[in-house]
Short mmCIF file of N, CA, C and O in Angstrom, two decimals:
data_model
loop_
_atom_site.label_atom_id
_atom_site.label_comp_id
_atom_site.label_asym_id
_atom_site.label_seq_id
_atom_site.Cartn_x
_atom_site.Cartn_y
_atom_site.Cartn_z
N UNK A 242 -22.12 98.60 144.71
CA UNK A 242 -22.07 100.02 144.92
C UNK A 242 -20.70 100.52 144.48
O UNK A 242 -19.69 99.87 144.70
N UNK A 243 -20.69 101.68 143.86
CA UNK A 243 -19.43 102.33 143.52
C UNK A 243 -19.47 103.78 144.00
O UNK A 243 -20.50 104.45 143.92
N UNK A 244 -18.34 104.21 144.52
CA UNK A 244 -18.17 105.60 144.94
C UNK A 244 -16.90 106.10 144.29
O UNK A 244 -15.85 105.47 144.41
N UNK A 245 -17.00 107.20 143.57
CA UNK A 245 -15.78 107.83 143.05
C UNK A 245 -15.71 109.25 143.59
O UNK A 245 -16.71 109.97 143.64
N UNK A 246 -14.51 109.61 144.02
CA UNK A 246 -14.28 110.94 144.59
C UNK A 246 -13.21 111.62 143.74
O UNK A 246 -12.15 111.04 143.51
N UNK A 247 -13.51 112.83 143.27
CA UNK A 247 -12.57 113.52 142.39
C UNK A 247 -12.46 115.00 142.75
O UNK A 247 -13.35 115.58 143.37
N UNK A 248 -11.35 115.56 142.32
CA UNK A 248 -11.12 117.00 142.38
C UNK A 248 -10.84 117.44 140.95
O UNK A 248 -9.72 117.31 140.46
N UNK A 249 -11.87 117.94 140.25
CA UNK A 249 -11.69 118.30 138.84
C UNK A 249 -10.67 119.42 138.65
O UNK A 249 -10.52 120.29 139.51
N UNK A 250 -9.99 119.36 137.51
CA UNK A 250 -9.11 120.46 137.13
C UNK A 250 -9.94 121.74 137.10
O UNK A 250 -11.12 121.73 136.75
N UNK A 251 -9.34 122.83 137.48
CA UNK A 251 -10.05 124.11 137.46
C UNK A 251 -10.64 124.48 138.81
O UNK A 251 -11.18 125.58 138.95
N UNK A 252 -10.57 123.57 139.81
CA UNK A 252 -11.04 123.87 141.16
C UNK A 252 -9.84 123.86 142.11
O UNK A 252 -8.85 123.17 141.87
N UNK A 253 -9.95 124.60 143.21
CA UNK A 253 -8.84 124.72 144.16
C UNK A 253 -8.51 123.39 144.83
O UNK A 253 -9.33 122.48 144.91
N UNK A 254 -7.29 123.28 145.33
CA UNK A 254 -6.86 122.12 146.10
C UNK A 254 -7.59 122.12 147.44
O UNK A 254 -7.87 123.17 148.00
N UNK A 255 -7.87 120.94 147.95
CA UNK A 255 -8.61 120.81 149.21
C UNK A 255 -7.70 120.25 150.30
O UNK A 255 -6.72 119.58 149.99
N UNK A 256 -8.07 120.49 151.56
CA UNK A 256 -7.30 119.89 152.67
C UNK A 256 -7.81 118.50 153.02
O UNK A 256 -8.12 118.21 154.17
N UNK A 257 -7.97 117.64 152.02
CA UNK A 257 -8.32 116.25 152.30
C UNK A 257 -9.66 115.79 151.77
O UNK A 257 -9.83 114.61 151.52
N UNK A 258 -10.61 116.68 151.58
CA UNK A 258 -11.91 116.26 151.05
C UNK A 258 -11.89 116.35 149.52
O UNK A 258 -10.91 116.80 148.93
N UNK A 259 -12.95 115.89 148.88
CA UNK A 259 -13.07 115.95 147.43
C UNK A 259 -14.24 116.85 147.04
O UNK A 259 -15.27 116.85 147.71
N UNK A 260 -14.08 117.57 145.93
CA UNK A 260 -15.14 118.44 145.45
C UNK A 260 -16.35 117.65 144.96
O UNK A 260 -17.49 118.08 145.12
N UNK A 261 -16.10 116.51 144.34
CA UNK A 261 -17.18 115.74 143.71
C UNK A 261 -17.14 114.31 144.23
O UNK A 261 -16.11 113.65 144.20
N UNK A 262 -18.29 113.84 144.71
CA UNK A 262 -18.46 112.44 145.08
C UNK A 262 -19.62 111.90 144.25
O UNK A 262 -20.75 112.37 144.35
N UNK A 263 -19.33 110.92 143.42
CA UNK A 263 -20.32 110.29 142.54
C UNK A 263 -20.63 108.91 143.08
O UNK A 263 -19.71 108.13 143.35
N UNK A 264 -21.92 108.61 143.26
CA UNK A 264 -22.33 107.36 143.92
C UNK A 264 -23.32 106.61 143.04
O UNK A 264 -24.28 107.20 142.53
N UNK A 265 -23.08 105.32 142.91
CA UNK A 265 -24.08 104.41 142.34
C UNK A 265 -24.31 103.37 143.42
O UNK A 265 -23.40 102.60 143.75
N UNK A 266 -25.51 103.39 144.01
CA UNK A 266 -25.76 102.55 145.19
C UNK A 266 -27.18 102.01 145.19
O UNK A 266 -28.06 102.56 144.55
N UNK A 267 -27.35 100.95 145.96
CA UNK A 267 -28.68 100.38 146.17
C UNK A 267 -29.41 101.04 147.33
O UNK A 267 -30.62 101.14 147.34
N UNK A 268 -28.65 101.46 148.34
CA UNK A 268 -29.25 101.98 149.57
C UNK A 268 -28.54 103.25 150.00
O UNK A 268 -27.31 103.28 150.06
N UNK A 269 -29.30 104.27 150.33
CA UNK A 269 -28.75 105.49 150.93
C UNK A 269 -29.14 105.53 152.40
O UNK A 269 -30.25 105.14 152.77
N UNK A 270 -28.23 106.02 153.22
CA UNK A 270 -28.45 106.12 154.66
C UNK A 270 -28.26 107.57 155.06
O UNK A 270 -27.21 108.15 154.81
N UNK A 271 -29.29 108.15 155.65
CA UNK A 271 -29.23 109.53 156.12
C UNK A 271 -29.28 109.52 157.64
O UNK A 271 -30.28 109.09 158.22
N UNK A 272 -28.21 109.97 158.27
CA UNK A 272 -28.23 110.08 159.73
C UNK A 272 -28.80 111.44 160.11
O UNK A 272 -28.52 112.43 159.45
N UNK A 273 -29.56 111.46 161.19
CA UNK A 273 -29.94 112.73 161.78
C UNK A 273 -28.66 113.43 162.21
O UNK A 273 -27.64 112.77 162.46
N UNK A 274 -28.68 114.75 162.28
CA UNK A 274 -27.51 115.46 162.77
C UNK A 274 -27.09 114.87 164.10
O UNK A 274 -27.88 114.81 165.04
N UNK A 275 -25.84 114.41 164.17
CA UNK A 275 -25.37 113.77 165.40
C UNK A 275 -24.81 114.83 166.34
O UNK A 275 -23.91 115.58 166.00
N UNK A 276 -25.38 114.85 167.54
CA UNK A 276 -25.07 115.83 168.57
C UNK A 276 -24.14 115.21 169.61
O UNK A 276 -24.02 114.00 169.70
N UNK A 277 -23.50 116.04 170.42
CA UNK A 277 -22.58 115.53 171.44
C UNK A 277 -23.28 115.11 172.72
O UNK A 277 -22.93 115.52 173.83
N UNK A 278 -24.31 114.27 172.56
CA UNK A 278 -25.05 113.78 173.72
C UNK A 278 -24.64 112.36 174.03
O UNK A 278 -24.52 111.52 173.13
N UNK A 279 -24.45 112.08 175.31
CA UNK A 279 -24.14 110.72 175.75
C UNK A 279 -25.41 109.88 175.68
O UNK A 279 -26.51 110.41 175.46
N UNK A 280 -25.28 108.58 175.89
CA UNK A 280 -26.43 107.68 175.84
C UNK A 280 -27.49 108.08 176.85
O UNK A 280 -28.69 107.85 176.64
N UNK A 281 -27.09 108.73 177.95
CA UNK A 281 -28.06 109.17 178.96
C UNK A 281 -28.73 110.50 178.58
O UNK A 281 -29.62 110.95 179.29
N UNK A 282 -28.29 111.10 177.47
CA UNK A 282 -28.89 112.35 177.03
C UNK A 282 -28.20 113.60 177.56
O UNK A 282 -28.65 114.71 177.33
N UNK A 283 -27.09 113.40 178.27
CA UNK A 283 -26.34 114.54 178.80
C UNK A 283 -25.35 115.05 177.76
O UNK A 283 -24.80 114.27 176.97
N UNK A 284 -25.10 116.35 177.79
CA UNK A 284 -24.11 116.95 176.92
C UNK A 284 -22.72 116.47 177.35
O UNK A 284 -22.39 116.50 178.53
N UNK A 285 -21.91 116.02 176.39
CA UNK A 285 -20.57 115.54 176.69
C UNK A 285 -19.73 116.66 177.30
O UNK A 285 -19.86 117.82 176.94
N UNK A 286 -18.88 116.26 178.23
CA UNK A 286 -17.97 117.21 178.86
C UNK A 286 -16.69 117.34 178.04
O UNK A 286 -16.46 116.57 177.12
N UNK A 287 -15.87 118.33 178.37
CA UNK A 287 -14.57 118.46 177.72
C UNK A 287 -14.51 119.50 176.64
O UNK A 287 -13.61 119.45 175.79
N UNK A 288 -15.47 120.41 176.64
CA UNK A 288 -15.43 121.49 175.66
C UNK A 288 -15.54 120.98 174.23
O UNK A 288 -16.11 119.92 173.97
N UNK A 289 -14.97 121.73 173.32
CA UNK A 289 -15.07 121.40 171.90
C UNK A 289 -14.48 120.04 171.58
O UNK A 289 -15.08 119.24 170.86
N UNK A 290 -13.33 119.72 172.15
CA UNK A 290 -12.69 118.44 171.90
C UNK A 290 -13.52 117.28 172.44
O UNK A 290 -13.70 116.26 171.77
N UNK A 291 -14.02 117.40 173.66
CA UNK A 291 -14.82 116.35 174.26
C UNK A 291 -16.14 116.14 173.51
O UNK A 291 -16.57 115.01 173.31
N UNK A 292 -16.75 117.25 173.09
CA UNK A 292 -18.00 117.14 172.33
C UNK A 292 -17.76 116.52 170.96
O UNK A 292 -18.55 115.71 170.49
N UNK A 293 -16.65 116.89 170.32
CA UNK A 293 -16.34 116.30 169.02
C UNK A 293 -16.10 114.80 169.16
O UNK A 293 -16.57 114.01 168.33
N UNK A 294 -15.41 114.39 170.20
CA UNK A 294 -15.18 112.96 170.43
C UNK A 294 -16.50 112.22 170.60
O UNK A 294 -16.67 111.11 170.08
N UNK A 295 -17.46 112.82 171.31
CA UNK A 295 -18.76 112.17 171.50
C UNK A 295 -19.52 112.07 170.18
O UNK A 295 -20.15 111.05 169.89
N UNK A 296 -19.46 113.11 169.36
CA UNK A 296 -20.12 113.07 168.06
C UNK A 296 -19.50 111.97 167.19
O UNK A 296 -20.23 111.23 166.51
N UNK A 297 -18.19 111.84 167.22
CA UNK A 297 -17.52 110.77 166.47
C UNK A 297 -18.05 109.41 166.92
O UNK A 297 -18.44 108.58 166.10
N UNK A 298 -18.09 109.18 168.22
CA UNK A 298 -18.61 107.91 168.76
C UNK A 298 -20.06 107.68 168.33
O UNK A 298 -20.43 106.57 167.94
N UNK A 299 -20.88 108.73 168.39
CA UNK A 299 -22.28 108.59 168.03
C UNK A 299 -22.44 108.25 166.54
O UNK A 299 -23.28 107.42 166.18
N UNK A 300 -21.64 108.88 165.69
CA UNK A 300 -21.73 108.59 164.26
C UNK A 300 -21.30 107.16 163.98
O UNK A 300 -21.96 106.44 163.21
N UNK A 301 -20.21 106.72 164.59
CA UNK A 301 -19.75 105.34 164.38
C UNK A 301 -20.82 104.34 164.82
O UNK A 301 -21.06 103.33 164.15
N UNK A 302 -21.50 104.62 165.94
CA UNK A 302 -22.57 103.75 166.43
C UNK A 302 -23.74 103.73 165.45
O UNK A 302 -24.27 102.66 165.12
N UNK A 303 -24.16 104.90 164.99
CA UNK A 303 -25.30 104.99 164.06
C UNK A 303 -24.98 104.32 162.73
O UNK A 303 -25.82 103.59 162.18
N UNK A 304 -23.78 104.55 162.20
CA UNK A 304 -23.41 103.89 160.95
C UNK A 304 -23.41 102.37 161.10
O UNK A 304 -23.93 101.65 160.24
N UNK A 305 -22.82 101.88 162.17
CA UNK A 305 -22.77 100.43 162.40
C UNK A 305 -24.17 99.84 162.50
O UNK A 305 -24.43 98.75 161.96
N UNK A 306 -25.08 100.55 163.15
CA UNK A 306 -26.47 100.07 163.27
C UNK A 306 -27.14 99.95 161.91
O UNK A 306 -28.05 99.14 161.73
N UNK A 307 -26.68 100.75 160.94
CA UNK A 307 -27.24 100.71 159.59
C UNK A 307 -26.45 99.78 158.67
O UNK A 307 -26.74 99.68 157.48
N UNK A 308 -25.45 99.10 159.23
CA UNK A 308 -24.63 98.19 158.43
C UNK A 308 -23.58 98.90 157.60
O UNK A 308 -23.13 98.38 156.58
N UNK A 309 -23.20 100.10 158.00
CA UNK A 309 -22.24 100.91 157.25
C UNK A 309 -21.05 101.28 158.12
O UNK A 309 -21.05 101.05 159.33
N UNK A 310 -20.05 101.86 157.49
CA UNK A 310 -18.87 102.34 158.20
C UNK A 310 -18.37 103.63 157.58
O UNK A 310 -18.97 104.14 156.62
N UNK A 311 -17.28 104.17 158.08
CA UNK A 311 -16.76 105.44 157.60
C UNK A 311 -16.47 105.46 156.09
O UNK A 311 -16.65 106.49 155.44
N UNK A 312 -16.02 104.33 155.53
CA UNK A 312 -15.73 104.29 154.09
C UNK A 312 -16.97 104.39 153.23
O UNK A 312 -16.87 104.66 152.02
N UNK A 313 -18.14 104.18 153.80
CA UNK A 313 -19.40 104.24 153.06
C UNK A 313 -20.01 105.65 153.04
O UNK A 313 -21.02 105.88 152.37
N UNK A 314 -19.42 106.57 153.77
CA UNK A 314 -19.94 107.94 153.84
C UNK A 314 -19.66 108.67 152.53
O UNK A 314 -18.55 108.60 151.99
N UNK A 315 -20.69 109.37 152.01
CA UNK A 315 -20.56 110.09 150.75
C UNK A 315 -20.75 111.60 150.90
O UNK A 315 -20.51 112.34 149.96
N UNK A 316 -21.17 112.06 152.08
CA UNK A 316 -21.39 113.50 152.29
C UNK A 316 -21.41 113.79 153.78
O UNK A 316 -22.02 113.05 154.55
N UNK A 317 -20.71 114.86 154.18
CA UNK A 317 -20.79 115.32 155.56
C UNK A 317 -20.95 116.83 155.60
O UNK A 317 -20.45 117.54 154.71
N UNK A 318 -21.68 117.30 156.59
CA UNK A 318 -21.77 118.72 156.89
C UNK A 318 -21.47 118.86 158.38
O UNK A 318 -22.14 118.26 159.21
N UNK A 319 -20.45 119.64 158.68
CA UNK A 319 -19.95 119.81 160.05
C UNK A 319 -20.31 121.21 160.51
O UNK A 319 -19.91 122.20 159.87
N UNK A 320 -21.03 121.30 161.61
CA UNK A 320 -21.43 122.58 162.18
C UNK A 320 -20.68 122.79 163.48
O UNK A 320 -20.71 121.94 164.37
N UNK A 321 -20.01 123.93 163.60
CA UNK A 321 -19.27 124.27 164.81
C UNK A 321 -19.79 125.60 165.31
O UNK A 321 -19.83 126.59 164.56
N UNK A 322 -20.20 125.64 166.58
CA UNK A 322 -20.73 126.85 167.17
C UNK A 322 -19.58 127.78 167.53
O UNK A 322 -19.19 127.90 168.69
N UNK A 323 -19.01 128.42 166.49
CA UNK A 323 -17.89 129.33 166.68
C UNK A 323 -17.64 130.10 165.39
O UNK A 323 -17.84 129.56 164.29
N UNK A 324 -17.17 131.32 165.53
CA UNK A 324 -16.73 132.09 164.37
C UNK A 324 -15.20 132.12 164.31
O UNK A 324 -14.64 132.78 163.44
N UNK A 325 -14.54 131.41 165.20
CA UNK A 325 -13.08 131.37 165.27
C UNK A 325 -12.56 130.27 164.35
O UNK A 325 -12.83 129.08 164.56
N UNK A 326 -11.78 130.65 163.34
CA UNK A 326 -11.25 129.67 162.38
C UNK A 326 -10.39 128.61 163.06
O UNK A 326 -10.32 127.47 162.61
N UNK A 327 -9.73 128.98 164.16
CA UNK A 327 -8.92 128.00 164.89
C UNK A 327 -9.80 126.89 165.47
O UNK A 327 -9.40 125.72 165.47
N UNK A 328 -11.00 127.23 165.94
CA UNK A 328 -11.93 126.22 166.45
C UNK A 328 -12.37 125.29 165.32
O UNK A 328 -12.40 124.06 165.49
N UNK A 329 -12.71 125.86 164.17
CA UNK A 329 -13.12 125.05 163.03
C UNK A 329 -11.98 124.14 162.60
O UNK A 329 -12.18 122.94 162.35
N UNK A 330 -10.77 124.67 162.54
CA UNK A 330 -9.61 123.87 162.17
C UNK A 330 -9.32 122.76 163.17
O UNK A 330 -8.92 121.66 162.78
N UNK A 331 -9.52 123.04 164.46
CA UNK A 331 -9.29 122.02 165.49
C UNK A 331 -10.28 120.87 165.34
O UNK A 331 -9.90 119.70 165.49
N UNK A 332 -11.54 121.19 165.05
CA UNK A 332 -12.53 120.13 164.84
C UNK A 332 -12.15 119.31 163.61
O UNK A 332 -12.17 118.07 163.64
N UNK A 333 -11.81 119.98 162.51
CA UNK A 333 -11.42 119.28 161.28
C UNK A 333 -10.24 118.35 161.55
O UNK A 333 -10.24 117.19 161.12
N UNK A 334 -9.24 118.83 162.26
CA UNK A 334 -8.07 118.02 162.57
C UNK A 334 -8.45 116.82 163.44
O UNK A 334 -7.99 115.69 163.19
N UNK A 335 -9.28 117.03 164.45
CA UNK A 335 -9.69 115.93 165.33
C UNK A 335 -10.47 114.88 164.56
O UNK A 335 -10.27 113.67 164.75
N UNK A 336 -11.35 115.30 163.67
CA UNK A 336 -12.13 114.37 162.86
C UNK A 336 -11.20 113.54 161.98
O UNK A 336 -11.38 112.32 161.84
N UNK A 337 -10.20 114.18 161.39
CA UNK A 337 -9.31 113.48 160.48
C UNK A 337 -8.23 112.67 161.17
O UNK A 337 -7.52 111.91 160.51
N UNK A 338 -8.13 112.79 162.48
CA UNK A 338 -7.24 111.95 163.28
C UNK A 338 -8.00 110.85 164.02
O UNK A 338 -7.43 110.19 164.87
N UNK A 339 -9.27 110.66 163.69
CA UNK A 339 -10.13 109.72 164.40
C UNK A 339 -10.42 108.49 163.54
O UNK A 339 -10.14 108.50 162.34
N UNK A 340 -11.03 107.47 164.14
CA UNK A 340 -11.44 106.29 163.35
C UNK A 340 -12.49 106.64 162.29
O UNK A 340 -12.72 105.85 161.37
N UNK A 341 -13.11 107.80 162.39
CA UNK A 341 -14.11 108.24 161.43
C UNK A 341 -13.49 108.96 160.23
O UNK A 341 -14.17 109.32 159.29
N UNK A 342 -12.17 109.14 160.21
CA UNK A 342 -11.47 109.95 159.21
C UNK A 342 -11.86 109.67 157.75
O UNK A 342 -12.04 110.61 156.98
N UNK A 343 -12.03 108.40 157.31
CA UNK A 343 -12.38 108.18 155.90
C UNK A 343 -13.67 108.89 155.48
O UNK A 343 -13.84 109.21 154.30
N UNK A 344 -14.55 109.17 156.42
CA UNK A 344 -15.80 109.86 156.10
C UNK A 344 -15.57 111.28 155.61
O UNK A 344 -16.42 111.85 154.93
N UNK A 345 -14.42 111.85 155.93
CA UNK A 345 -14.17 113.25 155.59
C UNK A 345 -13.28 113.40 154.36
O UNK A 345 -12.86 114.50 154.02
N UNK A 346 -13.04 112.29 153.65
CA UNK A 346 -12.34 112.36 152.37
C UNK A 346 -13.34 112.58 151.24
O UNK A 346 -12.96 112.79 150.10
N UNK A 347 -14.61 112.56 151.58
CA UNK A 347 -15.68 112.69 150.61
C UNK A 347 -16.12 114.15 150.51
O UNK A 347 -15.47 115.04 151.04
N UNK A 348 -17.23 114.42 149.86
CA UNK A 348 -17.75 115.78 149.77
C UNK A 348 -18.11 116.24 151.18
O UNK A 348 -18.95 115.64 151.85
N UNK A 349 -17.44 117.29 151.66
CA UNK A 349 -17.63 117.75 153.04
C UNK A 349 -17.75 119.27 153.08
O UNK A 349 -17.11 119.96 152.30
N UNK A 350 -18.53 119.73 154.03
CA UNK A 350 -18.68 121.16 154.27
C UNK A 350 -18.48 121.41 155.76
O UNK A 350 -19.01 120.68 156.59
N UNK A 351 -17.70 122.43 156.09
CA UNK A 351 -17.42 122.82 157.47
C UNK A 351 -17.91 124.24 157.67
O UNK A 351 -17.50 125.15 156.94
N UNK A 352 -18.83 124.42 158.63
CA UNK A 352 -19.45 125.72 158.86
C UNK A 352 -19.30 126.18 160.30
O UNK A 352 -19.49 125.40 161.22
N UNK A 353 -19.03 127.46 160.47
CA UNK A 353 -19.15 128.08 161.78
C UNK A 353 -20.54 128.68 161.87
O UNK A 353 -20.97 129.39 160.96
N UNK A 354 -21.25 128.37 162.94
CA UNK A 354 -22.63 128.83 163.10
C UNK A 354 -22.80 129.54 164.43
O UNK A 354 -22.00 129.37 165.35
N UNK A 355 -23.86 130.33 164.54
CA UNK A 355 -24.10 131.13 165.74
C UNK A 355 -24.67 130.32 166.89
O UNK A 355 -24.45 130.65 168.05
N UNK A 356 -25.43 129.27 166.58
CA UNK A 356 -26.08 128.51 167.65
C UNK A 356 -26.50 127.14 167.13
O UNK A 356 -26.85 126.99 165.96
N UNK A 357 -26.49 126.16 168.03
CA UNK A 357 -27.00 124.83 167.73
C UNK A 357 -28.13 124.51 168.69
O UNK A 357 -28.43 125.31 169.58
N UNK A 358 -28.76 123.36 168.53
CA UNK A 358 -30.02 123.06 169.19
C UNK A 358 -30.04 122.95 170.71
O UNK A 358 -31.03 123.29 171.34
N UNK A 359 -28.97 122.43 171.31
CA UNK A 359 -28.95 122.23 172.75
C UNK A 359 -28.11 123.31 173.43
O UNK A 359 -27.08 123.72 172.90
N UNK A 360 -28.54 123.74 174.60
CA UNK A 360 -27.77 124.72 175.36
C UNK A 360 -26.36 124.19 175.60
O UNK A 360 -26.19 123.07 176.07
N UNK A 361 -25.35 124.97 175.22
CA UNK A 361 -23.96 124.56 175.41
C UNK A 361 -23.39 123.69 174.30
O UNK A 361 -22.20 123.35 174.32
N UNK A 362 -24.20 123.33 173.32
CA UNK A 362 -23.74 122.47 172.22
C UNK A 362 -22.77 123.23 171.32
O UNK A 362 -23.06 124.35 170.88
N UNK A 363 -21.63 122.59 171.00
CA UNK A 363 -20.60 123.25 170.20
C UNK A 363 -20.38 122.63 168.83
O UNK A 363 -19.76 123.26 167.97
N UNK A 364 -20.87 121.41 168.61
CA UNK A 364 -20.62 120.74 167.33
C UNK A 364 -21.79 119.79 167.00
O UNK A 364 -22.44 119.25 167.90
N UNK A 365 -22.04 119.63 165.70
CA UNK A 365 -23.03 118.69 165.20
C UNK A 365 -22.60 118.30 163.79
O UNK A 365 -22.06 119.13 163.05
N UNK A 366 -22.85 117.06 163.40
CA UNK A 366 -22.44 116.60 162.08
C UNK A 366 -23.57 115.84 161.42
O UNK A 366 -24.15 114.93 162.00
N UNK A 367 -23.86 116.23 160.17
CA UNK A 367 -24.82 115.56 159.29
C UNK A 367 -24.05 114.58 158.42
O UNK A 367 -23.01 114.95 157.85
N UNK A 368 -24.55 113.35 158.27
CA UNK A 368 -23.84 112.32 157.51
C UNK A 368 -24.81 111.61 156.58
O UNK A 368 -25.91 111.25 156.97
N UNK A 369 -24.34 111.40 155.34
CA UNK A 369 -25.05 110.56 154.37
C UNK A 369 -24.09 109.46 153.94
O UNK A 369 -22.92 109.73 153.63
N UNK A 370 -24.57 108.22 153.93
CA UNK A 370 -23.76 107.07 153.51
C UNK A 370 -24.50 106.31 152.42
O UNK A 370 -25.71 106.49 152.24
N UNK A 371 -23.77 105.47 151.71
CA UNK A 371 -24.36 104.67 150.64
C UNK A 371 -23.86 103.24 150.72
O UNK A 371 -22.68 102.99 150.99
N UNK A 372 -24.77 102.30 150.47
CA UNK A 372 -24.42 100.87 150.42
C UNK A 372 -24.87 100.30 149.08
O UNK A 372 -25.83 100.76 148.50
#
């Protein structure tokens, strides 16, 4: 498998992600949107930071179950239930300071949204990996 990540000339500088991720792989792994639910199905406590930490743990668990890790991630979409840029920036910073950080050097999208699936849910992340 090969993964190349580039920022072509003529496109703006990014805060850590790459505009283009090119993959040649045998296996693609698509995770369901990972929510901030504990193993018991309860919403993680601790507000945005606590929920983001739970999503990070859930993604690491799901990737490991598929035989993958953060370096194998080729695409992420991050949904934050907020229109406040500071909230979006805080999630981005927490993700990039976590063991999952290499996953966000790839093609990534960060969105503020009006609502997510579970009552009180503040964050969800879609992940695609390649092996």
